[in-house]
Tab-separated table of C-alpha atoms and ligand atoms in Angstrom:
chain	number	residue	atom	x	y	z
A	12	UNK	CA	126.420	38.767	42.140
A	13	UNK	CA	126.586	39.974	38.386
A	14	UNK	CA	129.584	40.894	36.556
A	15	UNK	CA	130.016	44.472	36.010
A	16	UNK	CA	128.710	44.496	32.345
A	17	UNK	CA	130.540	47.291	30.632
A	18	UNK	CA	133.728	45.169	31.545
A	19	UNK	CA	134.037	42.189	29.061
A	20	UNK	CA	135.932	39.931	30.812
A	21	UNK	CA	135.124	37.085	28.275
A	22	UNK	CA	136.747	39.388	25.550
A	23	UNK	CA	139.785	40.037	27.517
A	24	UNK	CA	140.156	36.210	28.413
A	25	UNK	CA	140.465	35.646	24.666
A	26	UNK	CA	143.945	37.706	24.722
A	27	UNK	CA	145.411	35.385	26.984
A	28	UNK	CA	145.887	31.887	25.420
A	29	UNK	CA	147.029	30.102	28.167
A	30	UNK	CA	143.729	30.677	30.043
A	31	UNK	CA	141.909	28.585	27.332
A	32	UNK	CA	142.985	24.673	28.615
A	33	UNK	CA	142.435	22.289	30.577
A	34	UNK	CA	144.434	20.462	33.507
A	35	UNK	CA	143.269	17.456	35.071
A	36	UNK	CA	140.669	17.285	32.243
A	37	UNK	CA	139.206	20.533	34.350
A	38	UNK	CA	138.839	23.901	32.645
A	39	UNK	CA	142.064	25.989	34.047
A	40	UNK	CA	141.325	28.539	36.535
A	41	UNK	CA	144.502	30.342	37.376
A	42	UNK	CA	144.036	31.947	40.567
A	43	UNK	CA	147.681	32.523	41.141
A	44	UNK	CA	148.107	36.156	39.798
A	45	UNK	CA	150.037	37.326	42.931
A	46	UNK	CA	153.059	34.660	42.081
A	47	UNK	CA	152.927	35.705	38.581
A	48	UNK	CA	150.565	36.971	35.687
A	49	UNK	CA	149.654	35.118	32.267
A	50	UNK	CA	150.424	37.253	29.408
A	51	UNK	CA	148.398	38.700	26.931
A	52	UNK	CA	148.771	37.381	22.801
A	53	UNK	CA	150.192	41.314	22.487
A	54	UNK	CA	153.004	40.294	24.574
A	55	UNK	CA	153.778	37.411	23.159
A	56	UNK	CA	154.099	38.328	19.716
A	57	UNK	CA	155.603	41.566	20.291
A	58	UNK	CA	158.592	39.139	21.767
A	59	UNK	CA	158.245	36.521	18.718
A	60	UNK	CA	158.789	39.746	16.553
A	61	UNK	CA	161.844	40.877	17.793
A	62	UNK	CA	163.363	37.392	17.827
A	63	UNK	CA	162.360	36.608	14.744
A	64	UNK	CA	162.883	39.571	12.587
A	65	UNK	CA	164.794	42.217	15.105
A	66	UNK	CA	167.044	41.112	17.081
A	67	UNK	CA	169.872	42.776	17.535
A	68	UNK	CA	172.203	44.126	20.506
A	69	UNK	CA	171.288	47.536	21.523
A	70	UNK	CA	172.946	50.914	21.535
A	71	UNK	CA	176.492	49.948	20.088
A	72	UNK	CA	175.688	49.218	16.388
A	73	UNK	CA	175.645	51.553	13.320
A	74	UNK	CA	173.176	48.975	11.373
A	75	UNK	CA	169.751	49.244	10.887
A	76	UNK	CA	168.827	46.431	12.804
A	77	UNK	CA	170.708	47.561	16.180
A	78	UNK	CA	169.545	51.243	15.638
A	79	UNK	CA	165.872	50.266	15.248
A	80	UNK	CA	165.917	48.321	18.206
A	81	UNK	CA	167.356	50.666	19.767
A	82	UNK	CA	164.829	53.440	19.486
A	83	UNK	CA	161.930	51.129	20.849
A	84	UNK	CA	164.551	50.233	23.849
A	85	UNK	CA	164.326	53.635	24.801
A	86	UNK	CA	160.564	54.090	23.964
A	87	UNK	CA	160.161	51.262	26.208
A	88	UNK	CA	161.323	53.376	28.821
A	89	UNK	CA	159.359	56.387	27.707
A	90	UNK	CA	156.615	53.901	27.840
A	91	UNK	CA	157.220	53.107	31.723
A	92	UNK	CA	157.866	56.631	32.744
A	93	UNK	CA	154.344	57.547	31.426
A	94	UNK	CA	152.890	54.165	33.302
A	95	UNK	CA	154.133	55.593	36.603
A	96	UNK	CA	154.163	59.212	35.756
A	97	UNK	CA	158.321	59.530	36.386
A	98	UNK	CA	159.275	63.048	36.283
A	99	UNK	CA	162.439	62.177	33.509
A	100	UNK	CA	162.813	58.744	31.483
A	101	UNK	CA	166.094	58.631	32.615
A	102	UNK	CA	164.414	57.747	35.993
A	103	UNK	CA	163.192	54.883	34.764
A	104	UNK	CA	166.138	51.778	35.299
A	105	UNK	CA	165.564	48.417	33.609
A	106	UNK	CA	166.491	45.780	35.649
A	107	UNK	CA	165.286	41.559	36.239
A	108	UNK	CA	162.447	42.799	38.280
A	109	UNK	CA	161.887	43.352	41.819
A	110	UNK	CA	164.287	41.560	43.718
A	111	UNK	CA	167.033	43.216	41.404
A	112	UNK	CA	166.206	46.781	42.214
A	113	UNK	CA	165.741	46.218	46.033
A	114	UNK	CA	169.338	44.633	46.177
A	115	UNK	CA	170.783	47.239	43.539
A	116	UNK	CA	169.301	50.609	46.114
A	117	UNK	CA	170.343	48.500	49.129
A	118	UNK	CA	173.858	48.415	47.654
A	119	UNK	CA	173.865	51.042	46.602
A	120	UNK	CA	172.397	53.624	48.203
A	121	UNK	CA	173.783	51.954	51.434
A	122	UNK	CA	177.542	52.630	50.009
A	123	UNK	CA	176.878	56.291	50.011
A	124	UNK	CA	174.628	57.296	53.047
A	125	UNK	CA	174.572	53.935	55.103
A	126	UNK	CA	177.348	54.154	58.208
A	127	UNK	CA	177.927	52.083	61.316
A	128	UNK	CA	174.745	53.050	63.839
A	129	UNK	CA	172.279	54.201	61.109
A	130	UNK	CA	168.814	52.793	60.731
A	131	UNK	CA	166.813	51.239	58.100
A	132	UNK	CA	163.245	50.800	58.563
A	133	UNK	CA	160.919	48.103	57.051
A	134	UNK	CA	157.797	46.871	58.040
A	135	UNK	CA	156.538	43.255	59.291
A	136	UNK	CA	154.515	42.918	56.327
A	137	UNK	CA	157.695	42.461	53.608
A	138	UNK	CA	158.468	40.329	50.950
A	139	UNK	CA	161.637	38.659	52.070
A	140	UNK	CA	163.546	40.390	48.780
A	141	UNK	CA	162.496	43.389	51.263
A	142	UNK	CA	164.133	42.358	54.126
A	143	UNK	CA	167.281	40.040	53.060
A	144	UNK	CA	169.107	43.127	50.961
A	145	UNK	CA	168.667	45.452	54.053
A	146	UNK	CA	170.135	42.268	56.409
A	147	UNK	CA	172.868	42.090	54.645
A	148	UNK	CA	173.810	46.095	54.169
A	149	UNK	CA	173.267	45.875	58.338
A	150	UNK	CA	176.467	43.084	57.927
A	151	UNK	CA	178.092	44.834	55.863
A	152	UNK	CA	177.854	48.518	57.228
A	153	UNK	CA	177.253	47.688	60.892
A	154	UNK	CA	173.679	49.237	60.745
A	155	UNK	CA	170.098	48.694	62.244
A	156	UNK	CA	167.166	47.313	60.875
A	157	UNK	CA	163.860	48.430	62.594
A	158	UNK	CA	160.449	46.678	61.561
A	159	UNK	CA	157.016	48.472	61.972
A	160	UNK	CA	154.563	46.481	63.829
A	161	UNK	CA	151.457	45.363	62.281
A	162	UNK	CA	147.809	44.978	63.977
A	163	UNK	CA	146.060	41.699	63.301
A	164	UNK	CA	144.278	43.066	60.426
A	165	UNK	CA	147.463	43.155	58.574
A	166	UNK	CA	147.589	46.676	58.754
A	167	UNK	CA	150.639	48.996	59.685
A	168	UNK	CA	150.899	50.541	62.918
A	169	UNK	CA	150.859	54.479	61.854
A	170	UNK	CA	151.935	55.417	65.963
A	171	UNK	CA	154.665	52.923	66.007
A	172	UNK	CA	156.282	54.017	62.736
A	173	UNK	CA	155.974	57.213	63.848
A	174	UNK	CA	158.031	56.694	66.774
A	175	UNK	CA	160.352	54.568	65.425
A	176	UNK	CA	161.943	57.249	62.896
A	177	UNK	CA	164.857	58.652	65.031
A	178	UNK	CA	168.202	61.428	64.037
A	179	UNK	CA	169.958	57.931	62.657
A	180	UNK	CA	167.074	56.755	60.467
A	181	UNK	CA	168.776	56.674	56.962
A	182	UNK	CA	165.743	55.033	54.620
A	183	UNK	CA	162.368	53.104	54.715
A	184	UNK	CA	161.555	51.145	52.851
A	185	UNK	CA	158.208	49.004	52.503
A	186	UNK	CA	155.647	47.312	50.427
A	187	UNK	CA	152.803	49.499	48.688
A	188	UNK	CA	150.656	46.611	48.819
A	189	UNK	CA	151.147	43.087	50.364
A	190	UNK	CA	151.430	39.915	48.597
A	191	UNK	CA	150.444	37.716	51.314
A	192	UNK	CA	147.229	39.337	52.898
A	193	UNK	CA	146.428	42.359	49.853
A	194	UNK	CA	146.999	45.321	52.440
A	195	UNK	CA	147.048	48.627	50.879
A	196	UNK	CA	149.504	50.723	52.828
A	197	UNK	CA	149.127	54.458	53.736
A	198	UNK	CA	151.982	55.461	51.596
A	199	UNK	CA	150.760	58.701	51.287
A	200	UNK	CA	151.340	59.413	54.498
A	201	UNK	CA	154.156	57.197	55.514
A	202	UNK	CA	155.948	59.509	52.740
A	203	UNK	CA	154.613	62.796	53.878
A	204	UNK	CA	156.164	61.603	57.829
A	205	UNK	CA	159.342	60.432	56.814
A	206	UNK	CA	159.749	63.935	54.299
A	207	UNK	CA	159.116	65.431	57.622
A	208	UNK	CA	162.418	64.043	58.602
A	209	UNK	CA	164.207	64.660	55.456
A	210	UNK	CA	163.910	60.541	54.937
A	211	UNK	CA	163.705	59.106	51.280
A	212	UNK	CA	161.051	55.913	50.861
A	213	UNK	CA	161.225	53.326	48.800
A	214	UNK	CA	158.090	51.275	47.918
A	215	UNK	CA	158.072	47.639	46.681
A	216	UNK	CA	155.676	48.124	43.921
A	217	UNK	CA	155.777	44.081	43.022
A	218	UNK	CA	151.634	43.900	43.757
A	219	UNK	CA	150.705	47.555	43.042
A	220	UNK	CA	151.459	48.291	39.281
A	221	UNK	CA	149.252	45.711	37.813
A	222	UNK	CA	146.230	47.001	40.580
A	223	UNK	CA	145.718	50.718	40.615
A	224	UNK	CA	147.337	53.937	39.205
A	225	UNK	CA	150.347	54.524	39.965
A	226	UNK	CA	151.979	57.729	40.298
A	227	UNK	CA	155.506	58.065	41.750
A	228	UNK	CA	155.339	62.364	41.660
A	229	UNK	CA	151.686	62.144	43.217
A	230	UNK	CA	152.600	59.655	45.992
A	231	UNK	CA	156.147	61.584	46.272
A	232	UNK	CA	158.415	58.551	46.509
A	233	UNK	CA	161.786	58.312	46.327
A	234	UNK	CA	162.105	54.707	44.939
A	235	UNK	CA	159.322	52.877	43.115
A	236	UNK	CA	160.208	49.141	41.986
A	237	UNK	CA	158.725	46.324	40.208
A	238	UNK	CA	158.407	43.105	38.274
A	239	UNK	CA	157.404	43.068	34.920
A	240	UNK	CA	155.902	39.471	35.471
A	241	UNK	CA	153.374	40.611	37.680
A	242	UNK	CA	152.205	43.243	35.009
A	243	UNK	CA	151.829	40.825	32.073
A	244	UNK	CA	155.068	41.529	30.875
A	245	UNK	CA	157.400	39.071	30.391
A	246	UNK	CA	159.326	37.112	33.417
A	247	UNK	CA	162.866	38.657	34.098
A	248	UNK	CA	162.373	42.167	33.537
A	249	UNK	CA	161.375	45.009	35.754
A	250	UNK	CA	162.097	49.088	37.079
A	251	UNK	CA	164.041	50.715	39.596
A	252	UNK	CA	162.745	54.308	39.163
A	253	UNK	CA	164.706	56.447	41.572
A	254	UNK	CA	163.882	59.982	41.736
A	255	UNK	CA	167.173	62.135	39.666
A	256	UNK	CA	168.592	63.171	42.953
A	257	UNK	CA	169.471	60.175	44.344
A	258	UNK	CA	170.411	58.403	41.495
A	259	UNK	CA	172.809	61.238	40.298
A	260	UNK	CA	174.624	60.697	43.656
A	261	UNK	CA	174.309	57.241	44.196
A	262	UNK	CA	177.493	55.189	42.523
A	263	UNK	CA	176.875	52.275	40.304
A	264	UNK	CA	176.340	48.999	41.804
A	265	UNK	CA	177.624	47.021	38.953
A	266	UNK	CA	180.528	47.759	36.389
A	267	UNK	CA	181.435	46.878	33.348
A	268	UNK	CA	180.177	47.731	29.335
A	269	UNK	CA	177.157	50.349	28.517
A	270	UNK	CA	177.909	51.918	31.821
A	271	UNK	CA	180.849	53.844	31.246
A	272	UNK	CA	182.108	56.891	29.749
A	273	UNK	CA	185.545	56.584	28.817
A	274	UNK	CA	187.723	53.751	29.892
A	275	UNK	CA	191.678	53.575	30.186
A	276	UNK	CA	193.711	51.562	32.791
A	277	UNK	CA	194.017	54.317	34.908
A	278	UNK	CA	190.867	55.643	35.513
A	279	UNK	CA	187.253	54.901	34.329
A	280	UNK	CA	184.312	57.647	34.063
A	281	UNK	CA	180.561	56.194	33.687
A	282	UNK	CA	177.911	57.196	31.615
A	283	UNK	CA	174.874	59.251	32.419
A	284	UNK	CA	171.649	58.096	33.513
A	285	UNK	CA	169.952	55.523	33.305
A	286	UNK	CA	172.951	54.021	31.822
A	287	UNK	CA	174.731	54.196	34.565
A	288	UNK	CA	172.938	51.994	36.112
A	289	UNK	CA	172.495	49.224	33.303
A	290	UNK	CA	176.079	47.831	33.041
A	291	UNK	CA	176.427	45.140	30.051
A	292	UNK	CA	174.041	43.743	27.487
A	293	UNK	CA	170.377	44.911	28.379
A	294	UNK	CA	167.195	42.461	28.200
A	295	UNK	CA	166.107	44.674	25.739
A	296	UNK	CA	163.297	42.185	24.555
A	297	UNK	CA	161.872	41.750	27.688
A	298	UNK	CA	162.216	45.680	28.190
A	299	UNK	CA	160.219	45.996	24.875
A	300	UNK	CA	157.707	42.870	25.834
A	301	UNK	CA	156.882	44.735	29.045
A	302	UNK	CA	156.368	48.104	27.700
A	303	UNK	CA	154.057	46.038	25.509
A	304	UNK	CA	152.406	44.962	28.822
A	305	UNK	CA	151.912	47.962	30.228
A	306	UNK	CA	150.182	49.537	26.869
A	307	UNK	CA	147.661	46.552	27.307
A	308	UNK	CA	147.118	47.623	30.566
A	309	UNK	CA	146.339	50.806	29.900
A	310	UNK	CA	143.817	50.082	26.921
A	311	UNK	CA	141.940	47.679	29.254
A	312	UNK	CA	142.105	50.779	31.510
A	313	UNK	CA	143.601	50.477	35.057
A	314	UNK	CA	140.547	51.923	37.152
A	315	UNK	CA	138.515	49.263	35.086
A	316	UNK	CA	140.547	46.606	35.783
A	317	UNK	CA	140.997	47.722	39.504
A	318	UNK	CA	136.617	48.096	39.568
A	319	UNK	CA	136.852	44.480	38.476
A	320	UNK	CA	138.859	43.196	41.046
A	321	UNK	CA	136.991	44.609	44.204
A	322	UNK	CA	134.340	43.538	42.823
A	323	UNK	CA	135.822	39.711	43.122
A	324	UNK	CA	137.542	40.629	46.285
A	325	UNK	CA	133.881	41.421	47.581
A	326	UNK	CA	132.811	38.882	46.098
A	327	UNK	CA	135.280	36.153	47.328
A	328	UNK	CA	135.521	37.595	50.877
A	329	UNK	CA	131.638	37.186	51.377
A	330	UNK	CA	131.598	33.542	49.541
A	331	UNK	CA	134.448	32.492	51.642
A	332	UNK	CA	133.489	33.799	54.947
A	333	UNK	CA	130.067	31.615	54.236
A	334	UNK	CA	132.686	28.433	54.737
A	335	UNK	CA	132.148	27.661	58.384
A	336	UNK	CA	136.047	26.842	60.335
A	337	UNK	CA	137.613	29.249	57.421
A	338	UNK	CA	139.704	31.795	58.761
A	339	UNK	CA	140.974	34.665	56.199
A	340	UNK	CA	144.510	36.109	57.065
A	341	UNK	CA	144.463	39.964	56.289
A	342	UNK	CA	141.139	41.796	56.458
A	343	UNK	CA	142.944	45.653	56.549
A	344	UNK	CA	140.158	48.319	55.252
A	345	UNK	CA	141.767	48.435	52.131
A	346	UNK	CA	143.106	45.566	49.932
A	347	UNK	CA	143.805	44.401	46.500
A	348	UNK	CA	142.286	41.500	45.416
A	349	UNK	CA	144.301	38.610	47.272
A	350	UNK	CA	142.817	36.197	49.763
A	351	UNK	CA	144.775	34.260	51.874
A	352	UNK	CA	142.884	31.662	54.013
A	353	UNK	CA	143.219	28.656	56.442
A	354	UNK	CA	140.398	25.824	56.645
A	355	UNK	CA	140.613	24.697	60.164
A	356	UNK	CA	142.272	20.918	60.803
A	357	UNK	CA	143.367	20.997	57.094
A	358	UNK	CA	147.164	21.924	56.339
A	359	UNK	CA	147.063	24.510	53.342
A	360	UNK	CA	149.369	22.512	51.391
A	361	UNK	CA	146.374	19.813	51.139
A	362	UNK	CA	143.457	22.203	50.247
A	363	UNK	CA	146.101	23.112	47.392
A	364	UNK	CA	146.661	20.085	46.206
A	365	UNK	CA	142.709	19.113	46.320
A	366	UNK	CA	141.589	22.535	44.527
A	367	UNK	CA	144.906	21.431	41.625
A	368	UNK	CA	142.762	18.426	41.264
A	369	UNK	CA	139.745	20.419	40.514
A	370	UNK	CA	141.539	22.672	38.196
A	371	UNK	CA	141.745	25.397	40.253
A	372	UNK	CA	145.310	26.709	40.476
A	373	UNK	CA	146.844	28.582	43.906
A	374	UNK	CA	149.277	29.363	45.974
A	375	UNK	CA	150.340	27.631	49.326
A	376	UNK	CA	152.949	28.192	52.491
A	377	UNK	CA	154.381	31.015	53.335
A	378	UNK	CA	154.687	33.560	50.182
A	379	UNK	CA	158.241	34.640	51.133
A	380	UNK	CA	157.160	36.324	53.880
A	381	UNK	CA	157.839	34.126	56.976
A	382	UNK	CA	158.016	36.897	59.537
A	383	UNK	CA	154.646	37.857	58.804
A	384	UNK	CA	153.327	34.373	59.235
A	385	UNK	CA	155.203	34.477	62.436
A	386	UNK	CA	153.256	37.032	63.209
A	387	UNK	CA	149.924	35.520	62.697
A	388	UNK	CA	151.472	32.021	64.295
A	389	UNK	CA	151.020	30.409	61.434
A	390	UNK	CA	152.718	28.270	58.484
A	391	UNK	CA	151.703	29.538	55.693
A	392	UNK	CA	148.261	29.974	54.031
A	393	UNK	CA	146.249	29.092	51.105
A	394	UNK	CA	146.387	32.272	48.566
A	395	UNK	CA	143.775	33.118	46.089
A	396	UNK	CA	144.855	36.114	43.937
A	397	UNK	CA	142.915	37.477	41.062
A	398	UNK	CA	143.432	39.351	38.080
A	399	UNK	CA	141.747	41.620	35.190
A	400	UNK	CA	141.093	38.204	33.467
A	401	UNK	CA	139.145	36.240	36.702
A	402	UNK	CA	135.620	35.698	36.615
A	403	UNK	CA	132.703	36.173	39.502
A	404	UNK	CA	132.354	32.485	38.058
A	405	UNK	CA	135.523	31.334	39.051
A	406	UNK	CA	134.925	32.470	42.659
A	407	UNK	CA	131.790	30.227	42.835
A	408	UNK	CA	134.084	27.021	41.834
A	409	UNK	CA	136.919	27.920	44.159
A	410	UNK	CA	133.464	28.741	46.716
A	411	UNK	CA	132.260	24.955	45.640
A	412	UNK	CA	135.746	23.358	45.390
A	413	UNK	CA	136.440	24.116	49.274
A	414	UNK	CA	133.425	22.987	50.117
A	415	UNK	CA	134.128	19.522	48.500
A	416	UNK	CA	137.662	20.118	50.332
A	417	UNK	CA	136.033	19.976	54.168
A	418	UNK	CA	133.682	17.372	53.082
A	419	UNK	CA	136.879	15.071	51.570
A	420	UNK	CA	138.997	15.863	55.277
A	421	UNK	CA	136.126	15.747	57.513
B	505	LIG	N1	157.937	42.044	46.723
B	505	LIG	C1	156.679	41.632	46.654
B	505	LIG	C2	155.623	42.361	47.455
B	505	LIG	C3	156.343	40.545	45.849
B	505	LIG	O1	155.073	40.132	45.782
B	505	LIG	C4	157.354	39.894	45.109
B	505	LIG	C5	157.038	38.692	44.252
B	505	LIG	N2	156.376	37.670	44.930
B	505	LIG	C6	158.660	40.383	45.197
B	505	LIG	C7	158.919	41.461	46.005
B	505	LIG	C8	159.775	39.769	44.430
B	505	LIG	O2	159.548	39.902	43.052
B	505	LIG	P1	160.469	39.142	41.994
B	505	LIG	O3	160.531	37.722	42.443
B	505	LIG	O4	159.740	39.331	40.697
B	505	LIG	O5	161.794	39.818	42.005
């Protein structure tokens, strides 16, 4: 297969130094994307500048230092809400990525509207920082958690959820896209059903930002959360956008400095969104690093980047599915471009450990998401996820590398 030529992929590889080495005297191929992205020389010395000539803590100071950075704090955010198309930047939350947002709504959102006998609804496809938080507001509040079904492709089961939303069903909340087998939910419409029942959805946005356009007014959620790791941004830093609404009326789930108002011994009033939410010192530099990120992201172009990586998903699928006694995990209609697979007789951990050898760098066991391996009977798999920066090239070693892999444990 040829590359897609009006997409320079060698150019783009050039922005991301770590790409360019070698580990176990093999040329690097870093086929790992879904655990977390490499990021681009932009990046980086957008984060060298502020440390070196602007650091300063935000929003308190009167000098020129604190004021400047200030101003690109909240451009950063300006910066996100036109990423995901947020109605307001003050819908737009900074937080340590992912895991923090999903634990901050579950807290909460689940002190406001969450009472003994209401539901929460996941699906069996989560990440486990979408399942634990809603566990432990179940503890806490005395509520249900009820988990969508999946069908063997990896793909939700639209009657099922349907059926499941009752008079006592408080939230859902689910991944827009997989990390373990690449599914691309039916948000649309899992929105559009829930609305129906005056329901509020949150989406785990950890493996969509980076992979298609995202638009939180199009798609009409309530919640949209990420990482800005997996975006090329720098680790520790992410979003909880929450539509105005909710986060008006949902109390803070931390206290303390930025986050208040006015503050005497008797009584405390907090601050306006987004600070609100965003109690204490900021990581402002990562904020600004990953608002860097995102404008890399959008000069590369997003649909570009997304034609690039069904082209290797293609790609990959057909090379892999050439292996004879290689099972792939997730084969929904539509997917991002992750690949989890088993070799038959061979424990994933081992083909791992082989293709490290070679160079080639992925993930193994069960991507925090040990229900849904459960669900397939399995372990864990081998996980091949690719980025703007992969090459049809590096497909063909990984293609060559697990060939070598059968022939080694044969
Ligand atoms: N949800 C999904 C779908 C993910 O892929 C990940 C990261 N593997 C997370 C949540 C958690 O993200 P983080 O560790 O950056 O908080």
């Amino acid at each position: 297969m040829n590359q897609d030529v009006s997409y320079d992929v060698s150019a783009i590889r050039q922005d991301f130094p770590i790409l360019n080495q070698y580990v176990h005297n093999k040329p690097l191929s870093y086929l790992d994307n879904a655990a977390t992205t490499q990021k681009p020389q932009t990046v980086i010395d957008r984060v060298h500048k502020i440390y070196a000539r602007q650091n300063s803590n935000i929003h308190r100071g009167v000098h020129f230092l604190s004021n400047q950075l200030t101003e690109e704090y909240e451009q950063a955010r300006e910066q996100v809400r036109q990423f995901i198309n947020a109605k307001h930047a003050r819908e737009v939350i900074f937080t340590s990525g992912t895991t923090h947002s999903i634990n901050a709504i579950a807290y909460s959102f689940g002190e406001k509207y969450i009472h003994e006998g209401d539901e929460v609804i996941i699906t069996g496809l989560e990440h486990h920082a979408n399942i634990v938080p809603w566990q432990a507001l179940r503890e806490r509040k005395n509520a249900r958690l009820k988990v969508v079904p999946i069908n063997d492709r990896g793909e939700i089961q639209m009657d099922a959820y349907e059926r499941m939303i009752s008079s006592k069903t408080k939230i859902i909340a689910l991944s827009h896209i997989s990390n373990s087998l690449g599914t691309i939910n039916d948000v649309k419409r899992i929105i559009e059903v829930a609305h129906q029942h005056n329901i509020p959805v949150l989406l785990d946005g950890a493996q969509s930002i980076q992979h298609q356009q995202v638009d939180v007014q199009d798609m009409d959620c309530d919640f949209y959360v990420f990482s800005g790791h997996k975006v090329y941004g720098p680790n520790g830093t992410g979003v909880l956008y929450g539509k105005e609404k909710w986060l008006e009326e949902m109390p803070p789930y931390q206290t303390g400095g930025e986050m208040i108002q006015k503050v005497t011994f008797d009584k405390t009033t907090y601050n306006e969104l987004p600070l609100k939410f965003e109690a204490g010192t900021p990581n402002y530099v990562g904020a600004i690093g990953m608002a860097e990120a995102l404008r890399y992201v959008e000069k590369t172009g997003i649909q570009a980047i997304a034609r690039h990586e069904s082209q290797m998903l293609r790609h990959a699928t057909q090379k892999l599915q050439e292996i004879p006694g290689l099972t792939i995990y997730g084969t929904a209609e539509r997917k991002i471009s992750v690949l989890s697979f088993l070799i038959d007789g061979i424990h994933h951990y081992d083909t791992g450990m082989v293709l490290d050898k070679m160079g080639i760098a992925v993930r193994t066991g069960h991507h925090c998401t040990e229900p849904l391996m459960n669900h397939f009977g399995i372990e864990g798999t081998v996980r091949a996820s690719f980025a703007m920066y992969n090459t049809l090239d590096e497909i063909d070693q990984l293609y060559h590398a697990l060939l070598k892999v059968k022939q080694m444990f044969s």
